[in-house]
Short mmCIF file of C-alpha atoms in Angstrom, two decimals:
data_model
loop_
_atom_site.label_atom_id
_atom_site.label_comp_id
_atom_site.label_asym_id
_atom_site.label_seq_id
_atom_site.Cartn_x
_atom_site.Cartn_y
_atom_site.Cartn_z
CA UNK A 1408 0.00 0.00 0.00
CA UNK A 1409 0.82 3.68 -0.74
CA UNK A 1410 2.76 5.60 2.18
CA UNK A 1411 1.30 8.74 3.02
CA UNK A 1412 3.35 11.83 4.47
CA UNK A 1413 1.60 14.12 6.95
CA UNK A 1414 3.61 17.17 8.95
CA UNK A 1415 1.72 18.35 12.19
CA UNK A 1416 0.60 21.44 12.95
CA UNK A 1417 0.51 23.14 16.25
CA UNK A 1418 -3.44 22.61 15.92
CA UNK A 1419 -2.94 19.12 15.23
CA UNK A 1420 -1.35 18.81 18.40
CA UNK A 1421 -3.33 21.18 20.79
CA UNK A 1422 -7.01 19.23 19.46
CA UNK A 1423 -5.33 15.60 19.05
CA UNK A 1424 -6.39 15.42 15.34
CA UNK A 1425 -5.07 14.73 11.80
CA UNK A 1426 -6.86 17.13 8.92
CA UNK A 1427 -7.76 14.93 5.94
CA UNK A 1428 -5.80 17.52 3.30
CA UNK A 1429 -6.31 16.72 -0.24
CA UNK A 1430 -4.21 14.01 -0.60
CA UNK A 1431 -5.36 12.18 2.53
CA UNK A 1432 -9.07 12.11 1.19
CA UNK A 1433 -8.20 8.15 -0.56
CA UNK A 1434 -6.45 7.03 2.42
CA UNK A 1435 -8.91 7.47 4.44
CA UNK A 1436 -12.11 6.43 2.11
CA UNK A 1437 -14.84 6.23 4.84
CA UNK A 1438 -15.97 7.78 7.89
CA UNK A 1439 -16.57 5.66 11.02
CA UNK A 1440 -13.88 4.38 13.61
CA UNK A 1441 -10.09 3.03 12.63
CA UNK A 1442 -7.37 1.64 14.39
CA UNK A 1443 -3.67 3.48 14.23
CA UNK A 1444 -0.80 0.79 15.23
CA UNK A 1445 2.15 2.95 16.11
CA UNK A 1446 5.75 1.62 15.52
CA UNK A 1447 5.66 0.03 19.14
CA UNK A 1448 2.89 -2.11 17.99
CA UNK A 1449 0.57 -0.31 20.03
CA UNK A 1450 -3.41 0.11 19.06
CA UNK A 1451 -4.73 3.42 19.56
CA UNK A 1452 -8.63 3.84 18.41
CA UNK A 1453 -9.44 6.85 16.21
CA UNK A 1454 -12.42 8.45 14.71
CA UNK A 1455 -12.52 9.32 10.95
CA UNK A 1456 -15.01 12.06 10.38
CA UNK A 1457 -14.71 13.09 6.40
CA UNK A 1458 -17.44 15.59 7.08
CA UNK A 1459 -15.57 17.75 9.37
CA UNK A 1460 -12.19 16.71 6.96
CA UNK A 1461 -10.47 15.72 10.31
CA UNK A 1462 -9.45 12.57 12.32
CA UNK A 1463 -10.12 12.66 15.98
CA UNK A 1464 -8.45 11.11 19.04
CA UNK A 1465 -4.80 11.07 18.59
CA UNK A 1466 -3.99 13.05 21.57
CA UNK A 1467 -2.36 9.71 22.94
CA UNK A 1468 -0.15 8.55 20.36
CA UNK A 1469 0.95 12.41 19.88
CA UNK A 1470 1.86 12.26 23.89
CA UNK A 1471 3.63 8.90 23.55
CA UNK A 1472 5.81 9.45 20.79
CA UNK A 1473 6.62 13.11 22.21
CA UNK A 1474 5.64 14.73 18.61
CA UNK A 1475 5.85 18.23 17.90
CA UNK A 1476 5.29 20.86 15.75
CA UNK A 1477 6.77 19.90 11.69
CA UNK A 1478 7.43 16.39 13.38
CA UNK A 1479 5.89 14.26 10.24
CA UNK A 1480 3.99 10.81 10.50
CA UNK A 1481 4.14 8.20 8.06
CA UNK A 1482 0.75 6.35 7.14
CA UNK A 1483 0.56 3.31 5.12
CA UNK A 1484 -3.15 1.85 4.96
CA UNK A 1485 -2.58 -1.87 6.17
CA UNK A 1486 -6.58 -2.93 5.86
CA UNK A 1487 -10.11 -1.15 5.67
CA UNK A 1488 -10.06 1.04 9.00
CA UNK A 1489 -6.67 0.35 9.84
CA UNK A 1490 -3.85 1.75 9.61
CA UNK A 1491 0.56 1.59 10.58
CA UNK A 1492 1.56 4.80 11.77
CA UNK A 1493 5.46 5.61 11.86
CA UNK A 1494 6.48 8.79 13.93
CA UNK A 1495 9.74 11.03 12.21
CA UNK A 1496 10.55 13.67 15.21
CA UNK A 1497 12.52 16.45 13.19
CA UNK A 1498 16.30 17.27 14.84
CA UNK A 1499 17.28 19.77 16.73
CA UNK A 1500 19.16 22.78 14.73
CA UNK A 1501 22.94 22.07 14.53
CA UNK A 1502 25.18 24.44 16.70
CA UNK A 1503 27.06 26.06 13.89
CA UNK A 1504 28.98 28.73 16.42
CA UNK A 1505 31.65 27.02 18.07
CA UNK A 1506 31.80 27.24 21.73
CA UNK A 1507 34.70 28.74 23.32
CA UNK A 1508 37.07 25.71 25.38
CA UNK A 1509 38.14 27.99 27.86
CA UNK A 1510 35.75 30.87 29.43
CA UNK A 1511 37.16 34.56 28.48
CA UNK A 1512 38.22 36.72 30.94
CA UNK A 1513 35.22 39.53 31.63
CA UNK A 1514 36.16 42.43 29.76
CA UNK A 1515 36.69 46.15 31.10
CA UNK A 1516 33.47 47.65 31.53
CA UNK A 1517 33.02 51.56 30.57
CA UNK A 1518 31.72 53.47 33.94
CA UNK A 1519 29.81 56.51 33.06
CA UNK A 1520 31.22 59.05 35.73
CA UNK A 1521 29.45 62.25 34.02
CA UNK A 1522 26.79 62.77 31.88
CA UNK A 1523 24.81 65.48 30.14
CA UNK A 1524 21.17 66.33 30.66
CA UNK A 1525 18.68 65.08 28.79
CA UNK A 1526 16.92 66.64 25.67
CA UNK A 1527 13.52 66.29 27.90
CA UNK A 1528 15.40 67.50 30.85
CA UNK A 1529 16.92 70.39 29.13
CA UNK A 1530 13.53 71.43 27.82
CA UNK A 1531 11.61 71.10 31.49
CA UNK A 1532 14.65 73.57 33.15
CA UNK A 1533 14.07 76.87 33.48
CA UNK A 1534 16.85 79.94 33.86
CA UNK A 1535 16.77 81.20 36.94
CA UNK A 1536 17.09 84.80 37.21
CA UNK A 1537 20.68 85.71 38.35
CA UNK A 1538 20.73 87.88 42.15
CA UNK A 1539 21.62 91.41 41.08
CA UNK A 1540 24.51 92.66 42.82
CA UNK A 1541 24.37 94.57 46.20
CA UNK A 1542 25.08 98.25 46.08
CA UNK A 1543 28.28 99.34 46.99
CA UNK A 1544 27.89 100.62 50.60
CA UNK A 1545 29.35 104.05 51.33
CA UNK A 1546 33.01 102.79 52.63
CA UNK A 1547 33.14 100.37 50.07
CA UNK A 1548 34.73 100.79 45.91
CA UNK A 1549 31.89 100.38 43.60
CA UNK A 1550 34.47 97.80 42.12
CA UNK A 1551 35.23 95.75 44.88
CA UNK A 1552 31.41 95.07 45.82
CA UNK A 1553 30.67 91.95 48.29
CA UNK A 1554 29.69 89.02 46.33
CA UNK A 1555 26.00 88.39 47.71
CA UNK A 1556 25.65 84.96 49.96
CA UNK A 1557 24.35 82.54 47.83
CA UNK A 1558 20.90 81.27 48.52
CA UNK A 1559 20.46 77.96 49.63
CA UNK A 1560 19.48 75.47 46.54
CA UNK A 1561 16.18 75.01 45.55
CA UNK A 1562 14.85 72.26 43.48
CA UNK A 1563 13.92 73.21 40.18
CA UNK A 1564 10.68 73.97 39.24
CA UNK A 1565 8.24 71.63 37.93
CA UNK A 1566 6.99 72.29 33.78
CA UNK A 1567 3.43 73.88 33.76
CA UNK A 1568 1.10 71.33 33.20
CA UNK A 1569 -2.13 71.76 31.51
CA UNK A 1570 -5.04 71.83 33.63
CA UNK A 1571 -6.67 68.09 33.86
CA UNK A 1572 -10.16 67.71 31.68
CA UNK A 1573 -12.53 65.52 33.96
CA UNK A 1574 -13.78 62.73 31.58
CA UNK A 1575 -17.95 62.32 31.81
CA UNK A 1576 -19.53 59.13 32.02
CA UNK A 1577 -20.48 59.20 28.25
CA UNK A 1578 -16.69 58.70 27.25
CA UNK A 1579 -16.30 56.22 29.44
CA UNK A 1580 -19.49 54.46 28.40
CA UNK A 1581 -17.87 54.98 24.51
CA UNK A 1582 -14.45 53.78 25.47
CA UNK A 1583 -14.54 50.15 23.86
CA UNK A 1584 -13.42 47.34 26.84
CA UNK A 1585 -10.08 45.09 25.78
CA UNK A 1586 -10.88 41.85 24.30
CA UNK A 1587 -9.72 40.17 26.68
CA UNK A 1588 -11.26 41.84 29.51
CA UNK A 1589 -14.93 40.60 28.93
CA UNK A 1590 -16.37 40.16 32.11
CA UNK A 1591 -18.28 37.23 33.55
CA UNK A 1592 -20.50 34.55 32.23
CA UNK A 1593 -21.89 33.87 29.00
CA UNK A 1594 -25.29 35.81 28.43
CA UNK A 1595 -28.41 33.57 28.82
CA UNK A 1596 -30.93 34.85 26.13
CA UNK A 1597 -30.03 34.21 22.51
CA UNK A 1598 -30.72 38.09 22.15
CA UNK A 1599 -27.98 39.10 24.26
CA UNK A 1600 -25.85 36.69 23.32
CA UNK A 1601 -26.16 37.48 19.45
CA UNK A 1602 -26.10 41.16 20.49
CA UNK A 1603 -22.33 40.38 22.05
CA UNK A 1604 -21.18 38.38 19.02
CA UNK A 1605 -21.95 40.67 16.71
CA UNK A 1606 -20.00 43.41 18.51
CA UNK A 1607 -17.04 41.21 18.92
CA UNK A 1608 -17.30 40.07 15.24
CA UNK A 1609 -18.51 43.46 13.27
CA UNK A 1610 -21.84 42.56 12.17
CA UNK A 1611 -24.40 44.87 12.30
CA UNK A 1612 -27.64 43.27 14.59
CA UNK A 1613 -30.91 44.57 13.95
CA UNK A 1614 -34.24 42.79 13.62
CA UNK A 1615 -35.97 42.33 10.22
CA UNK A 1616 -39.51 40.99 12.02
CA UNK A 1617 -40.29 39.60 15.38
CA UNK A 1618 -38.20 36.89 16.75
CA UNK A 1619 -35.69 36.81 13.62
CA UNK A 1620 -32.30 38.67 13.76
CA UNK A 1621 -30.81 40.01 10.70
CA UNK A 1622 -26.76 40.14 11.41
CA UNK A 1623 -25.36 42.08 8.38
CA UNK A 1624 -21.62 42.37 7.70
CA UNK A 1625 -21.17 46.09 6.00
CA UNK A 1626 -17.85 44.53 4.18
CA UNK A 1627 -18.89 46.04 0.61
CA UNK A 1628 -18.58 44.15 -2.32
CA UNK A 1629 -17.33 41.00 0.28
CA UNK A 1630 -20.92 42.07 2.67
CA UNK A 1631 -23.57 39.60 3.37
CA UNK A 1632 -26.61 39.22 5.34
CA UNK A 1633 -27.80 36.56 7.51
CA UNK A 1634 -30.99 35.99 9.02
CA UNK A 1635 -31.57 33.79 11.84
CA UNK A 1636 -34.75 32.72 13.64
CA UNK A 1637 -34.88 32.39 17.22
CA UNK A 1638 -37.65 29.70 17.09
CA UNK A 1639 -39.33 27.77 14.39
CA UNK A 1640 -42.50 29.68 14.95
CA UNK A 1641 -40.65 32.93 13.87
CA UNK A 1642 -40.09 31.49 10.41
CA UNK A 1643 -43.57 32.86 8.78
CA UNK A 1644 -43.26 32.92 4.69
CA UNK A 1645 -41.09 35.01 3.28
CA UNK A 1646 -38.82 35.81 6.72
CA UNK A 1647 -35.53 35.18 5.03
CA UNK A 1648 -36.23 37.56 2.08
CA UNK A 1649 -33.34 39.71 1.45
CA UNK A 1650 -30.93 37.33 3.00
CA UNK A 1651 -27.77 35.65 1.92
CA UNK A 1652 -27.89 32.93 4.41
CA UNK A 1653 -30.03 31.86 7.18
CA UNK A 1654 -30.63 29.87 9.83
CA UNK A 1655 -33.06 28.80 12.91
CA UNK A 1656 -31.86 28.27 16.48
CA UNK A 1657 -32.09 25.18 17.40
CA UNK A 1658 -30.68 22.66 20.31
CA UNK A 1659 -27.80 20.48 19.25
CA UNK A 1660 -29.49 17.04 19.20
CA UNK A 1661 -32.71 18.78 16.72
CA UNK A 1662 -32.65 18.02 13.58
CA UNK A 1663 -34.77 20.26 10.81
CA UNK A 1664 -34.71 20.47 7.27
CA UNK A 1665 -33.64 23.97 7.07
CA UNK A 1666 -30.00 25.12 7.95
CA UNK A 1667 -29.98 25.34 11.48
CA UNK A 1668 -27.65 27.11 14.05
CA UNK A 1669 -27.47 25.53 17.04
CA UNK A 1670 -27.58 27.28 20.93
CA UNK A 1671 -24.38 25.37 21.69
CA UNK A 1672 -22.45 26.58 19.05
CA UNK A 1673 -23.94 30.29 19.57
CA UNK A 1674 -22.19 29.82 23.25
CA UNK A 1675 -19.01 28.21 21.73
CA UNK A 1676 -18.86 31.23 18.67
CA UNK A 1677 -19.14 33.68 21.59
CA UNK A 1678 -16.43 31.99 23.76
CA UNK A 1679 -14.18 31.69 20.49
CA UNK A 1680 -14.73 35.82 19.44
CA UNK A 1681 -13.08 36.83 23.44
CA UNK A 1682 -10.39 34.42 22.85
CA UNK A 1683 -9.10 36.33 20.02
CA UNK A 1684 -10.25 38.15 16.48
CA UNK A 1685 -13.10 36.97 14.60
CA UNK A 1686 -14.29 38.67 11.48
CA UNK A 1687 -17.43 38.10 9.33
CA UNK A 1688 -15.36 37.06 6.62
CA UNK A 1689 -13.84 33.85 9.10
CA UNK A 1690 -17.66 33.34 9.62
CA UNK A 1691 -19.07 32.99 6.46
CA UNK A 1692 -18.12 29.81 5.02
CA UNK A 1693 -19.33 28.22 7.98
CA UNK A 1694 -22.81 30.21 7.26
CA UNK A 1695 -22.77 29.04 4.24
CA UNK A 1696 -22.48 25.34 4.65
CA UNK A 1697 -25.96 25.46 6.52
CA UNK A 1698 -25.36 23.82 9.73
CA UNK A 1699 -23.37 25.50 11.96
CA UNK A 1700 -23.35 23.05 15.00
CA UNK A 1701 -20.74 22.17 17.27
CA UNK A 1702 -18.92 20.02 14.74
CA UNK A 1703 -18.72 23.49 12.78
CA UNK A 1704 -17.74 25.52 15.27
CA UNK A 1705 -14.73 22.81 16.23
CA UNK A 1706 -13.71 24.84 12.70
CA UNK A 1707 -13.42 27.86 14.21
CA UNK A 1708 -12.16 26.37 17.33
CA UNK A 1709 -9.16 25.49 15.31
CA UNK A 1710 -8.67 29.28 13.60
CA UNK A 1711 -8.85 30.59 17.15
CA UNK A 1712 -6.26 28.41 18.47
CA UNK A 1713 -3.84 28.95 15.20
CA UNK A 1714 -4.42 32.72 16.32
CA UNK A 1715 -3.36 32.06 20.27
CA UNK A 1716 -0.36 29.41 18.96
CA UNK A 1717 1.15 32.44 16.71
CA UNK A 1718 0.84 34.64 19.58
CA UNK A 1719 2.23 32.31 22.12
CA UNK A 1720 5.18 31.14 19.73
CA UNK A 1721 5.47 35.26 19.59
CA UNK A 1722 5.85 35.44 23.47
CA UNK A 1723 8.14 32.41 23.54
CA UNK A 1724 10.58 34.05 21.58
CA UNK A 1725 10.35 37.67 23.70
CA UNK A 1726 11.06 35.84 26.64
CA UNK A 1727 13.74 33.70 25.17
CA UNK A 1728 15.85 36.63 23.92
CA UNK A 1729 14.94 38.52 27.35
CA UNK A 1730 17.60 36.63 28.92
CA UNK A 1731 20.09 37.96 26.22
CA UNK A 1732 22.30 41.30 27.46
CA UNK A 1733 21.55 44.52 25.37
CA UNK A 1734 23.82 45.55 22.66
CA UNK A 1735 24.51 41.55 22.27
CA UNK A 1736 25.14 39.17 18.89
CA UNK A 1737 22.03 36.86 18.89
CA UNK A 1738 23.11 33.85 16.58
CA UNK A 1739 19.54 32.28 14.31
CA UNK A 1740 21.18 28.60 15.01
CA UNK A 1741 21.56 28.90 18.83
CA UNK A 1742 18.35 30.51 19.33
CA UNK A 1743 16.75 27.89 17.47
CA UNK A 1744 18.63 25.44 19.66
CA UNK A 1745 17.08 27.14 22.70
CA UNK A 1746 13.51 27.47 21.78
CA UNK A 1747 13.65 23.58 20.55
CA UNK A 1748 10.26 22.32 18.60
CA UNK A 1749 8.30 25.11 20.43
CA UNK A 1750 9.03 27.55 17.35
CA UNK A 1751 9.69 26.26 13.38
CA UNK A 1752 12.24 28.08 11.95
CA UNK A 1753 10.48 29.48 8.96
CA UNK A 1754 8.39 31.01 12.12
CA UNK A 1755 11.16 32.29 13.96
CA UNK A 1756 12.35 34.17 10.62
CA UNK A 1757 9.18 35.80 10.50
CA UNK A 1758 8.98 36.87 14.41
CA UNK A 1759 12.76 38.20 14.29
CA UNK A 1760 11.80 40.13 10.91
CA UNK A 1761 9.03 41.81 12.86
CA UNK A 1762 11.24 42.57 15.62
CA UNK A 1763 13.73 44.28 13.78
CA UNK A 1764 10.69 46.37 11.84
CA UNK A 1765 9.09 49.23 13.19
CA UNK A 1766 7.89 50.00 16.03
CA UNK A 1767 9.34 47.22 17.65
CA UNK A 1768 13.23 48.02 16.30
CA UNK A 1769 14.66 45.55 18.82
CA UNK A 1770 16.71 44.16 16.54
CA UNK A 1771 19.30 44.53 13.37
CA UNK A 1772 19.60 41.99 11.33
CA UNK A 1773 23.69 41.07 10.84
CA UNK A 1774 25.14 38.77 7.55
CA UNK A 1775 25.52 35.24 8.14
CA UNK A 1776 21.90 34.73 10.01
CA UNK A 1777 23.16 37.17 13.23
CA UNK A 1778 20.71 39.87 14.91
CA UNK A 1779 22.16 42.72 17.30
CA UNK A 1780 19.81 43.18 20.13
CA UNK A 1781 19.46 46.92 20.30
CA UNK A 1782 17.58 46.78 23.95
CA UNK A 1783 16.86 44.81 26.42
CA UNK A 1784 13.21 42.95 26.16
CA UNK A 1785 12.00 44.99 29.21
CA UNK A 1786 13.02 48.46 27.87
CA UNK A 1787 11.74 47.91 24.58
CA UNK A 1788 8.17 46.62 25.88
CA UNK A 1789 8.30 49.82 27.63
CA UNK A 1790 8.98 52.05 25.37
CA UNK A 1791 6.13 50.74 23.04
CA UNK A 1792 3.87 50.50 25.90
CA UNK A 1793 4.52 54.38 26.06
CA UNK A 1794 4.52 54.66 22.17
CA UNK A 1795 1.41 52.67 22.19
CA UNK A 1796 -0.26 54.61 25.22
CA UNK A 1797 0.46 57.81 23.24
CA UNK A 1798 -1.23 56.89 20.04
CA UNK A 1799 -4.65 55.58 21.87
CA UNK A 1800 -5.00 58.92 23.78
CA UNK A 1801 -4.50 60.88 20.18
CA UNK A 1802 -7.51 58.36 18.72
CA UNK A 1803 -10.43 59.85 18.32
CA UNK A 1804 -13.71 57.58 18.76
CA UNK A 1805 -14.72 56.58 15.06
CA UNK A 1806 -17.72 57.62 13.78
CA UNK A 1807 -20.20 54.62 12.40
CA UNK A 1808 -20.14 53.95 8.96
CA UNK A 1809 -23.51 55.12 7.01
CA UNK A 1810 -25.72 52.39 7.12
CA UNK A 1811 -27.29 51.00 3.97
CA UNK A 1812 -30.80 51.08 3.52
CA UNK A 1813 -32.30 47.89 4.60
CA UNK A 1814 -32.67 45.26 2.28
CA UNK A 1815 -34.81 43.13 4.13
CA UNK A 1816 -38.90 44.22 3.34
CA UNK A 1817 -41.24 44.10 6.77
CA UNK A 1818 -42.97 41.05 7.13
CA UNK A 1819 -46.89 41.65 7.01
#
């Protein structure tokens, strides 16, 4: 039988599954359950869903063999719904630096015994005005006049500040809330909880008759409209007029013969949009397909976590080179040595790029693979928490956009 190559993906490994990609679709003909027999000879029992395109329940044999992320497995079909399995871990990077034998004296360090003010110091100083000279007394030269005793120091003087603006309870009500900062539970009624999606998403919720919810993405020529009912008795003829998709809220384990969306995966989408950005455009395939259950939203489950495993491998490589020196030589090979399997290397090229763009600049980029670290990880994440800080308070709150005239007629 045909071998079959596979390379796993930090989703893979985070869900325990195996997406059936193109090539994978006549290996694995059927749905249903299989059997994968790992190189030890061990059995571990799978699920085969060619629906969903994915193969569930290989969190075990990806824990066994210690697999990680571009590690590849090797599947050759041995009979119907079974299958050997052969795990490839990929090697470390090879040290191409050679370590010093002996450990180098510490070299001379440069004190800095004096130093100049800085520009922002300079520019918060003011002159003092300079003591005019006492008048020469009547037994005294005018040219030989005491030199006044010198008043005791003072501190400087603080800049002028500009007088503090109380901000009304309007701007704060208008000041949108971090992502990740959504406060407690899950709303109850599908109302609310709609009403929260589409503000984490960027649809537009209004309500085309009673009890169905139009959700309209205002994306242009890429804008759709989707209608969904929030019971069956809602949909009356003609209630998904004007609409590009639609739907009726359901429970999971209802089936109808209309696409349905189901009040578990409402819950699920909701939990997915606070976890990290989700636009209409990520949503509409799933819209689309015309059941968006929790099978569907296991789709978006795994877009969310590709989002949260680029951001992590992001932080694992901040707090890898925090423990490098400023002004240091940062060699690709020994980083990647370092950070092991956690980051690929094509990935690390692209997270060092960015750090060496604007406005991060925390890095130069050297011949032969070598980065200077201009700053030290703490100073830098200052200094853009400042730059960053800066730019919000110069925002002004965004108007909405002009909303199109509705397309959806009123139900009689």
């Amino acid at each position: 039988m045909k071998q079959m190559r596979y390379i796993l993906t930090r989703p893979c490994l985070q869900e325990g599954t195996l997406r059936l990609q193109k090539y994978l679709e006549t290996t694995f003909p059927e749905s249903g359950p299989a059997v994968f027999v790992d190189d030890r000879g061990r059995e571990h029992r799978v699920e085969v869903d060619r629906a969903a395109g994915v193969v569930r329940g290989l969190q075990p044999l990806y824990h066994d063999a210690n697999l990680g992320v571009n590690d590849v497995l090797m599947i050759t079909p041995l009979e119907p719904g079974r299958y050997s399995v052969e795990a490839i871990v990929k090697p470390h990077a090879p040290i191409t630096t050679p370590r010093p034998e002996h450990q180098r004296p510490p070299e001379p360090r440069r004190v800095v015994v004096t130093a100049t003010p800085h520009v922002r110091e300079v520019r918060t100083q003011y002159p003092q005005s300079q003591p005019q000279a006492a008048p020469a007394g009547p037994g005294q030269p005018s040219g030989r006049a005491e030199r006044p005793a010198s008043p005791p120091p003072s501190l400087p003087e603080a800049p002028s500040r500009e007088p503090l603006v109380p901000v009304t309870e309007q701007a704060e009500s208008t000041r949108p809330a971090p992502r990740g900062a959504t406060p407690g539970p899950l709303p109850e009624t599908p109302e609310a909880q709609l009403a929260e999606l589409a503000s984490l998403t960027g649809y537009r919720l209004s309500y085309a008759a009673p009890g169905v919810a139009r959700l309209a993405a205002e994306l242009g020529e890429f804008g759709y409209v989707v209608h969904v009912a929030l019971s069956e008795a809602a949909c009356r003829p003609g209630w998904d007029r004007g609409a590009d998709c639609r739907a009726v809220l359901t429970a999971e384990g209802q089936q109808l013969g209309t696409p349905r969306l189901t009040r578990e995966a409402l819950s699920a989408l909701l939990e997915h949009a606070r976890l990290a950005p989700l636009s209409p455009l990520d949503l509409r395939p799933y819209w689309e397909a015309g059941d968006l259950d929790l099978k569907a939203a296991a789709g978006v489950s795994e877009l969310v976590g590709a989002h949260l495993a680029q951001r992590g491998a992001f932080s694992f490589v901040l707090l890898t080179l925090a423990a490098q020196p400023a002004h240091s030589i940062i060699g690709l090979p020994r980083l990647a040595e370092r950070l092991g399997s956690g980051v690929n290397p094509a990935e690390l090229r692209s997270i060092l790029d960015t750090l060496s763009r604007a406005p991060f600049l925390a890095l130069a980029p050297l011949p032969g693979g070598q980065y200077l670290l201009r700053s030290g990880v703490s100073e830098m994440l200052r200094d853009l928490a400042e730059y960053a800080d800066g730019v919000r308070r110069r925002i002004r709150p965004a108007t909405p956009a002009q909303a199109e005239p509705d397309r959806t007629p009123v139900l009689s």
